[in-house]
XYZ file of C-alpha atoms in Angstrom:
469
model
C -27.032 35.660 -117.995
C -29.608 37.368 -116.096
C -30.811 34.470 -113.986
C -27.102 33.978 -113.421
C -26.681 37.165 -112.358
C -30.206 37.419 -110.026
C -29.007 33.683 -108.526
C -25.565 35.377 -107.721
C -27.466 38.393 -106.240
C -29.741 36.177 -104.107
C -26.785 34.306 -102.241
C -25.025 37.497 -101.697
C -28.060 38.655 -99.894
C -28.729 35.289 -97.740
C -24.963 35.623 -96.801
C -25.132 38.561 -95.636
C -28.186 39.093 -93.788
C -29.010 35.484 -92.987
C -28.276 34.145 -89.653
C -28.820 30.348 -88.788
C -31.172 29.509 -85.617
C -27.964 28.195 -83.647
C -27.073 31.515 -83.635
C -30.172 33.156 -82.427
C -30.397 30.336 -79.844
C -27.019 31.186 -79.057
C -27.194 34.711 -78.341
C -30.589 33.930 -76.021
C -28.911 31.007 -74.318
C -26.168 33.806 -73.535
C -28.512 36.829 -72.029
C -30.067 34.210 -69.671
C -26.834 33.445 -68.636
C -25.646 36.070 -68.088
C -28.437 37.041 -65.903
C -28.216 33.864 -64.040
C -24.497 34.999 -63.168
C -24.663 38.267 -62.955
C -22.570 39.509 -66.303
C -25.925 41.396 -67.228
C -25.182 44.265 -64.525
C -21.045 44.433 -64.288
C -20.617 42.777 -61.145
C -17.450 42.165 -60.233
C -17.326 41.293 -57.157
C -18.911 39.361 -54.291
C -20.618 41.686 -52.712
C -22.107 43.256 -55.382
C -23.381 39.455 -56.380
C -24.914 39.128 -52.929
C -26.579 42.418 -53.212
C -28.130 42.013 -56.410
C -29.470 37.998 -55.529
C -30.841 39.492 -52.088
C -32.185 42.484 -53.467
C -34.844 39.972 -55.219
C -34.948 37.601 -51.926
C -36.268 40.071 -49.246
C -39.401 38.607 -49.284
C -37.668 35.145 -47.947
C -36.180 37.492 -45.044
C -40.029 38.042 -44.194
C -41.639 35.254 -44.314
C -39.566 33.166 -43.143
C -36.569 35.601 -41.266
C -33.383 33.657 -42.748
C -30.111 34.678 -43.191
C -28.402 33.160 -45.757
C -26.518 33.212 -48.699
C -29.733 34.132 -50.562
C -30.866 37.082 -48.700
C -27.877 38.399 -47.149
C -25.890 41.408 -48.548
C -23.170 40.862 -45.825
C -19.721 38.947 -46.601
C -19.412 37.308 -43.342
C -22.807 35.921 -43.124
C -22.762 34.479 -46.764
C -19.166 32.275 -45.848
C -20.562 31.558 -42.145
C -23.483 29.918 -44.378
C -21.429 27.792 -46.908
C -18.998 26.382 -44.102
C -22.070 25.305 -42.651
C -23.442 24.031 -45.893
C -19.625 22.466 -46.368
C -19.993 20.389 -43.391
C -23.765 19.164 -43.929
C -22.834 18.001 -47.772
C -19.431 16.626 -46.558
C -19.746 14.825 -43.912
C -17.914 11.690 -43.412
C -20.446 9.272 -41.902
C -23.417 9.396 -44.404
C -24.806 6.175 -45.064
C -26.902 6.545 -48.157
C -28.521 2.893 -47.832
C -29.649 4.262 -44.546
C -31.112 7.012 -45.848
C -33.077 5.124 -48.527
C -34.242 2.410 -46.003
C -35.159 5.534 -43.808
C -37.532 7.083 -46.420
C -38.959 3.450 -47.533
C -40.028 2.791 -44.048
C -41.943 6.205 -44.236
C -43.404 6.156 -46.895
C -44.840 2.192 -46.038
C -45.837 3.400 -42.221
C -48.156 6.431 -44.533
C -49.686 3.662 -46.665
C -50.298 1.644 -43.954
C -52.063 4.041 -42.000
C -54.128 5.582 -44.939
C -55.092 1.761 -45.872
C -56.873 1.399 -42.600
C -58.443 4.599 -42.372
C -59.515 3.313 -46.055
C -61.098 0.133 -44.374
C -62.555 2.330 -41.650
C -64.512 4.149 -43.976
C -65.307 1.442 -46.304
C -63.892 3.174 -49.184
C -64.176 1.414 -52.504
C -60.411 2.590 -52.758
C -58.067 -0.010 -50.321
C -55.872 3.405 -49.919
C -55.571 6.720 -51.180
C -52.104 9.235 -50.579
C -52.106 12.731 -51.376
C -48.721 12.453 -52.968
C -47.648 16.142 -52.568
C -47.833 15.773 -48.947
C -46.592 12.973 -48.397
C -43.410 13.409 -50.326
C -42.872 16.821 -48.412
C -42.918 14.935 -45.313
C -40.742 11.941 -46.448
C -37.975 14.835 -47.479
C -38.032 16.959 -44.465
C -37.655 13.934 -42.189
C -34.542 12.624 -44.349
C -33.718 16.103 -44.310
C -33.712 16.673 -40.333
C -32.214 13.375 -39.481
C -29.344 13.590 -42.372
C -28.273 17.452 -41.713
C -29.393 18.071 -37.948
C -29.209 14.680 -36.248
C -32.818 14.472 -35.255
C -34.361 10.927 -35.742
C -37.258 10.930 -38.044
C -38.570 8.058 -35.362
C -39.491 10.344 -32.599
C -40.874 13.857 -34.742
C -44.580 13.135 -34.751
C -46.292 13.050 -38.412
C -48.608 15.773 -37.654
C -45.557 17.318 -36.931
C -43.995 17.247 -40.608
C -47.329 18.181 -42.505
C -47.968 21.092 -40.350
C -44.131 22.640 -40.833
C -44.239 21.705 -44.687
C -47.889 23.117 -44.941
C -46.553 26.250 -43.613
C -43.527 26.336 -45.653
C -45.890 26.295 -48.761
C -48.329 28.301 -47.459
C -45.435 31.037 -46.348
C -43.693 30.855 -49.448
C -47.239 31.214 -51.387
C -48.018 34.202 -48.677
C -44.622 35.954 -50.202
C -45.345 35.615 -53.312
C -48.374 37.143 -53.945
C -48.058 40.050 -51.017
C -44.300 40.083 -50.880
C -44.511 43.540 -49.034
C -46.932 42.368 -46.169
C -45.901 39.010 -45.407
C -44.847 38.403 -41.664
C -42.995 35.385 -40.089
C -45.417 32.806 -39.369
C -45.684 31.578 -35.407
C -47.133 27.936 -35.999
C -44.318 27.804 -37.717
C -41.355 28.328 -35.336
C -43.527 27.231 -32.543
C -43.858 23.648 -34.276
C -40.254 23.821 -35.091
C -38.836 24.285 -31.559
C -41.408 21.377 -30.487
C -38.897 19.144 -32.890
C -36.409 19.560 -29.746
C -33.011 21.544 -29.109
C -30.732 21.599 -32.062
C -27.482 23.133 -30.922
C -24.878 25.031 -33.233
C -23.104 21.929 -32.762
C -25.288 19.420 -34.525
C -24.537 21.432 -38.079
C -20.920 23.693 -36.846
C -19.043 20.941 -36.402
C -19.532 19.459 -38.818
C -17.568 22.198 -40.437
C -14.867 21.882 -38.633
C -13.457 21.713 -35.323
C -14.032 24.897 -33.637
C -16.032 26.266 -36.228
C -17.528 29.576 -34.438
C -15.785 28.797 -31.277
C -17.461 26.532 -28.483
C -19.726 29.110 -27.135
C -22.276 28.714 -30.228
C -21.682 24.638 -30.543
C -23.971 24.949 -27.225
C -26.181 27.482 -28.058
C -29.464 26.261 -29.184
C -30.606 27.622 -32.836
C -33.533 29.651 -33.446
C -36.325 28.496 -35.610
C -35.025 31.123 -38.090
C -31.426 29.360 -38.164
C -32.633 26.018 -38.517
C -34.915 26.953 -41.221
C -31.647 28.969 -43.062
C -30.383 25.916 -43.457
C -33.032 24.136 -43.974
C -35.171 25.673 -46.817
C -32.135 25.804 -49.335
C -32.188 21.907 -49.179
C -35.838 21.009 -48.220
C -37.339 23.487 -50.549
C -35.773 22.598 -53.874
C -36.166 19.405 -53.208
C -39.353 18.026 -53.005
C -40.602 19.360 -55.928
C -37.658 18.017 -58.179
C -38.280 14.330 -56.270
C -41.951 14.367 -56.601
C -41.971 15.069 -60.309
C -39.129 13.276 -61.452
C -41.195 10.008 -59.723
C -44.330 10.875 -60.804
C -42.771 11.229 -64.745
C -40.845 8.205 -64.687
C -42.954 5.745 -62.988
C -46.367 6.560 -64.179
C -46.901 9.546 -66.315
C -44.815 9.086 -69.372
C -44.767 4.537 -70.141
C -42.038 4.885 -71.836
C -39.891 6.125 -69.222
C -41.186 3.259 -66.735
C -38.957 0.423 -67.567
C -35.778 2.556 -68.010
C -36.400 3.982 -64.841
C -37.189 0.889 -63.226
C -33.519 -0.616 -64.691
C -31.451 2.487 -63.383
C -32.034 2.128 -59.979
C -31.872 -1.614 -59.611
C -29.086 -1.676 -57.505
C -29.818 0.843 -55.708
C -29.268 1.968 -52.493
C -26.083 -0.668 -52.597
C -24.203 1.670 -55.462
C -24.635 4.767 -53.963
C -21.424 6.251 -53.017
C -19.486 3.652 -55.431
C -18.424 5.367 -58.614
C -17.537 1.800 -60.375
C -21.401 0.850 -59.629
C -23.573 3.844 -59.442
C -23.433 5.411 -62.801
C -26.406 4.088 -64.576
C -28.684 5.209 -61.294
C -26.901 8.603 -61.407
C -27.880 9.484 -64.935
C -31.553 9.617 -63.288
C -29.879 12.433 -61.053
C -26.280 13.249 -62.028
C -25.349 16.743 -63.344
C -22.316 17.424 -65.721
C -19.131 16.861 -64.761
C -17.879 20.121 -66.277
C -19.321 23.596 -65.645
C -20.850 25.666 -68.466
C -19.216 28.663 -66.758
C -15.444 27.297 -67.507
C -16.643 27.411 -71.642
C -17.982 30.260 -72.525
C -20.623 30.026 -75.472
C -18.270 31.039 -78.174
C -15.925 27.898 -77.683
C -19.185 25.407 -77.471
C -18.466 24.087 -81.270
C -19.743 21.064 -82.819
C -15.447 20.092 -82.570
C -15.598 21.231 -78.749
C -16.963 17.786 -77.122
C -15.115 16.595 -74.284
C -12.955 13.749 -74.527
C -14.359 10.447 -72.432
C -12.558 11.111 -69.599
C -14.870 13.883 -68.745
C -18.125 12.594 -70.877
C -21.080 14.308 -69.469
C -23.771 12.522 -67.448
C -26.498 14.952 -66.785
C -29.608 14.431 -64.480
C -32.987 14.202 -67.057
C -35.408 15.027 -64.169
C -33.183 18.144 -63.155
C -33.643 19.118 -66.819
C -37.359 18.585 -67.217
C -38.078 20.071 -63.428
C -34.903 22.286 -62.157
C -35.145 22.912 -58.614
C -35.944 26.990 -59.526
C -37.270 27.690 -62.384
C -35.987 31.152 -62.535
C -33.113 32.596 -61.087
C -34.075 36.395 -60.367
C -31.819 39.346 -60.005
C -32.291 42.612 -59.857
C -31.851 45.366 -62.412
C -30.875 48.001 -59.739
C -27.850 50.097 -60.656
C -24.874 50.008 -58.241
C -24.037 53.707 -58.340
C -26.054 56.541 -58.374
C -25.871 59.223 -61.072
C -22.557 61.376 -61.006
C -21.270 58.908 -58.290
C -17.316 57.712 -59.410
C -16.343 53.962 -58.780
C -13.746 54.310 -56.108
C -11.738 50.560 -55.847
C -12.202 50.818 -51.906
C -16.295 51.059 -52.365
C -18.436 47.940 -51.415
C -21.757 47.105 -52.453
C -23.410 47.671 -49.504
C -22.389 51.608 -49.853
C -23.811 52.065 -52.813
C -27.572 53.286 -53.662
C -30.024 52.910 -56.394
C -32.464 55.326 -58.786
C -35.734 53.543 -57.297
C -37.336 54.390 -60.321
C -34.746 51.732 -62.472
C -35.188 48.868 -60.624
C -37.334 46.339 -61.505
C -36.466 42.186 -61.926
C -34.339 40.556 -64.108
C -35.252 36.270 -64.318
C -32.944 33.514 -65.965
C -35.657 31.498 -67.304
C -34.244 27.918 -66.585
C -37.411 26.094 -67.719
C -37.381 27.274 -71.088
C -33.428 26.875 -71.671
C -34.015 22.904 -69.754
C -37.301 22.304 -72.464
C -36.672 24.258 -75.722
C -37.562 22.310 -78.434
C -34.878 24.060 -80.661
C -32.388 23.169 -78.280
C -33.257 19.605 -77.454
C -35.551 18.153 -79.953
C -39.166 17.405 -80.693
C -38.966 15.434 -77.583
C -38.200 17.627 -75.205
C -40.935 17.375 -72.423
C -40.204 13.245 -72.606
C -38.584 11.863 -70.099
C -35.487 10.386 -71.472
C -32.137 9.860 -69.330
C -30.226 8.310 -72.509
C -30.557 11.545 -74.310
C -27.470 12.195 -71.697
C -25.495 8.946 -72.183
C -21.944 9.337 -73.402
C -21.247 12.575 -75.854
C -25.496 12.353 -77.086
C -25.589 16.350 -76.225
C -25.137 19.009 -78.616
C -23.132 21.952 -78.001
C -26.374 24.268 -77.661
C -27.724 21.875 -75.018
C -24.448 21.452 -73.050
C -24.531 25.148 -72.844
C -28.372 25.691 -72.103
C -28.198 22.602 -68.909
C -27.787 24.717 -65.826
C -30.119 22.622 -63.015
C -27.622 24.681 -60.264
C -27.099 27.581 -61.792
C -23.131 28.661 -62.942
C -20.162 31.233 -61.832
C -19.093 31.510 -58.500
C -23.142 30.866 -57.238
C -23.371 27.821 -57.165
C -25.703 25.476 -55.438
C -23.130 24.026 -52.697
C -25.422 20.448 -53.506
C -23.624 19.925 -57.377
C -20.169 19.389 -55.178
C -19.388 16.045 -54.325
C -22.762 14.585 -55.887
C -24.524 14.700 -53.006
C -27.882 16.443 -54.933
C -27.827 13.726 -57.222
C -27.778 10.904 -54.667
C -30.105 12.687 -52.707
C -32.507 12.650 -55.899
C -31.988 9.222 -56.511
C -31.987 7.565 -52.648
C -35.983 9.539 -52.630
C -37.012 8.773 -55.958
C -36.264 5.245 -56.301
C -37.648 4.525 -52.295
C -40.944 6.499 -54.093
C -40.467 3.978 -57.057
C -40.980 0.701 -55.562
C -43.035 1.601 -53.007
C -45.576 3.224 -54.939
C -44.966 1.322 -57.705
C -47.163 1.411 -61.070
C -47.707 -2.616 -60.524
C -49.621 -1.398 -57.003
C -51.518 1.431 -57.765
C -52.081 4.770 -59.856
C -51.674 8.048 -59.849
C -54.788 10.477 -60.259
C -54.483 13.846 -60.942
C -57.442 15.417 -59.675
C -59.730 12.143 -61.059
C -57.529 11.585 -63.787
C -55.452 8.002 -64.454
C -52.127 9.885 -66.845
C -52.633 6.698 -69.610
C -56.109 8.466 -70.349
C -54.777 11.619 -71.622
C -50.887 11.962 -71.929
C -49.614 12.629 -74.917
C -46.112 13.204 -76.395
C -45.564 16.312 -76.040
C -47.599 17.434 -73.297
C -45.442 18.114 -69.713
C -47.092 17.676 -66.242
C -48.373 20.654 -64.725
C -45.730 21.959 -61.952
C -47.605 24.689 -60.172
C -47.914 24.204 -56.297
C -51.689 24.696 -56.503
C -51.288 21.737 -59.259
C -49.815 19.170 -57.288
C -52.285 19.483 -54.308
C -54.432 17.438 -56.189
C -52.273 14.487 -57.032
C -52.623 11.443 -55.029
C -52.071 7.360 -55.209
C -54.248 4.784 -54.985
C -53.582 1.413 -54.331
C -55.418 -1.149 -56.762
C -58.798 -2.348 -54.784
């Protein structure tokens, strides 16, 4: 009777003060987003949105004097930038097998050259690339000649690695002396030596008329080009450049998958009866977290077929930011009444309570609680048909959620980007060719499962491919 009655006290106790992980992963998957869209502080409306995200981006604004949707507290300037965006990520004549062919004949012309300066030398190596450079390069050129008309066949390659050099180096600059960092002058001047790039190479594509005809003709400002530049450049290259590196010679595993995915590609691109297996490299969901909330993500909650979810595994191992930051800053001072006619921008802060809020991306893309022992491996099928659990479905947020977007999840343009760079990467610095080093180091000599490549800019410097001798 009285081991009855302690057994009957002892699951009385673990139902009532025992909570299951899932629901402590649940209620942390939650505060990060609600950071990430901006539940955490009330906002309600745009311009309180915009004034929180910029509030954190004001170093951007220095180093680099943009105006965009990221450091702008100012309505008009935030929907001038997304028409813009609209047009770039719409546009009707983008050849994708273009693009590819584009970035392949790059990336060859670099190997080429580095082989003779190889033979020059009389290295024991036929040819070594320093892989971080050369895949900034390779991006900003598709990048220039996709959104701003300028053919990568007459912008000199000293020309890329000095503007990507000082893209890093700026955004390194802001960083660590956020509150001294200046606008660098190599910079812009190298940028205007790329040649005149009216309003009308990027407005109208928005549109016709889009800012009236005065500004098709005017010629933009290093600062404008690079407003609409960094968004798409900067994200980028990091997300191609690891999501190669993993899949073709970091993790084996991952190499023959890989290599079967993009098989057909650049052909599929653009083809939704042929490019599905090549998007799962780089396809987000079909369905935004945002439109079902946490509470409604139950085991019984998986979407029917018709919208399965295909989500991109290198977006999920490297998202293009690893944190989203916002800050903490109230949006009325003490005693101050919410009047329905106020805007953000007339509102102030206490100072003394602001500090920064981060969404920590990275840890919701590689929690082992959420998806698994194998969480740092590299493993697109984990996304095939309904494989995803209701905690990961709700932790997957490569371009963030709400009404902030990234304009590149529209349309699947990010994703084909992704793909068109990585796979041109994947033949033609293919594990059958060469290796990868990392600082010395061939990956089969010390990866384990388990273990996830370092993705700190500083990191990456180091990386390079060598063709077999």
């Amino acid at each position: 009777m009285l081991l009855t009655l302690t057994l009957l006290v002892c699951l009385y106790l673990a139902a009532r003060y025992y909570r299951p992980q899932p629901q402590a992963l649940e209620k942390w998957i939650k505060t990060q987003l609600d950071i990430a869209n901006f539940k955490y502080a009330g906002a309600t409306t745009i311009e309180e949105r915009l004034l929180l995200r910029a509030t954190e981006n004001q170093r951007l604004r220095a180093a680099f004097g943009i105006e965009n949707s990221l450091t702008t507290e100012s309505l008009t300037t935030h929907k001038r930038f997304l028409n813009a965006v609209s047009g770039i990520l719409n546009r009707p004549d983008r050849r994708w097998a273009n693009l590819y062919y584009l970035a392949e004949r790059l990336i060859n012309a670099r190997l080429s050259t580095e082989s003779q300066r190889g033979y020059l030398r009389r290295s024991n190596d036929n040819c070594r690339v320093r892989l971080a450079e050369l895949v900034r390069c390779v991006v900003l050129a598709v990048v220039l000649q996709d959104s701003f008309g300028l053919s990568a066949a007459g912008i000199p390659w000293e020309y890329l690695i000095i503007i990507t050099r000082e893209i890093n180096e700026q955004w390194l600059r802001s960083k660590r002396a956020p509150h001294q960092v200046g606008k660098s002058a190599l910079l812009n001047a190298t940028i205007r030596q790329l040649g005149e790039i009216r309003g009308a190479a990027v407005s109208s594509l928005a549109g016709p008329g889009h800012d009236g005809d005065d500004n098709r003709e005017r010629i933009l400002s290093p600062e404008e080009v690079l407003g609409l530049l960094m968004p798409q450049y900067e994200t980028l290259w990091r997300v191609v450049l690891l999501t190669f590196v993993t899949a073709f010679h970091y993790q084996p595993e991952a190499y023959r998958d890989a290599k079967r995915r993009i098989a057909d590609v650049p052909g599929c691109l653009g083809d939704p009866r042929r490019e599905g297996e090549a998007l799962k490299l780089a396809k987000v969901s079909q369905w935004a977290c945002a439109a079902f909330p946490l509470r409604r993500f139950a085991s019984s909650s998986v979407p029917p077929l018709t919208t399965r979810l295909r989500a991109q595994e290198g977006l999920r191992l490297y998202p293009s930011n690893k944190h989203l930051y916002r800050s903490s800053a109230r949006l009325l001072s003490a005693g101050e009444k919410t009047a329905p006619e106020s805007t953000a921008e007339s509102r102030t802060y206490h100072p003394q309570q602001v500090r920064t809020l981060a969404a920590n991306i990275t840890t919701l893309h590689r929690h082992p609680s959420i998806w698994g022992p194998d969480a740092l491996a590299f493993r697109p099928s984990r996304f095939d048909e309904t494989a995803l659990t209701h905690l990961q479905r709700a932790a997957y947020v490569p371009f963030s959620l709400g009404k902030h977007q990234c304009p590149a999840k529209r349309g699947a343009f990010g994703e084909r980007m992704i793909v068109t760079l990585v796979a041109g990467l994947g033949r033609c610095l293919d594990s059958d060719r060469g290796h990868v080093e990392f600082g010395g180091r061939v990956p089969d000599m010390f990866w384990q499962p388990g273990e996830g490549l370092p993705t700190g800019r500083d990191d990456m410097e180091e990386w390079a491919y060598v063709v077999w001798a």
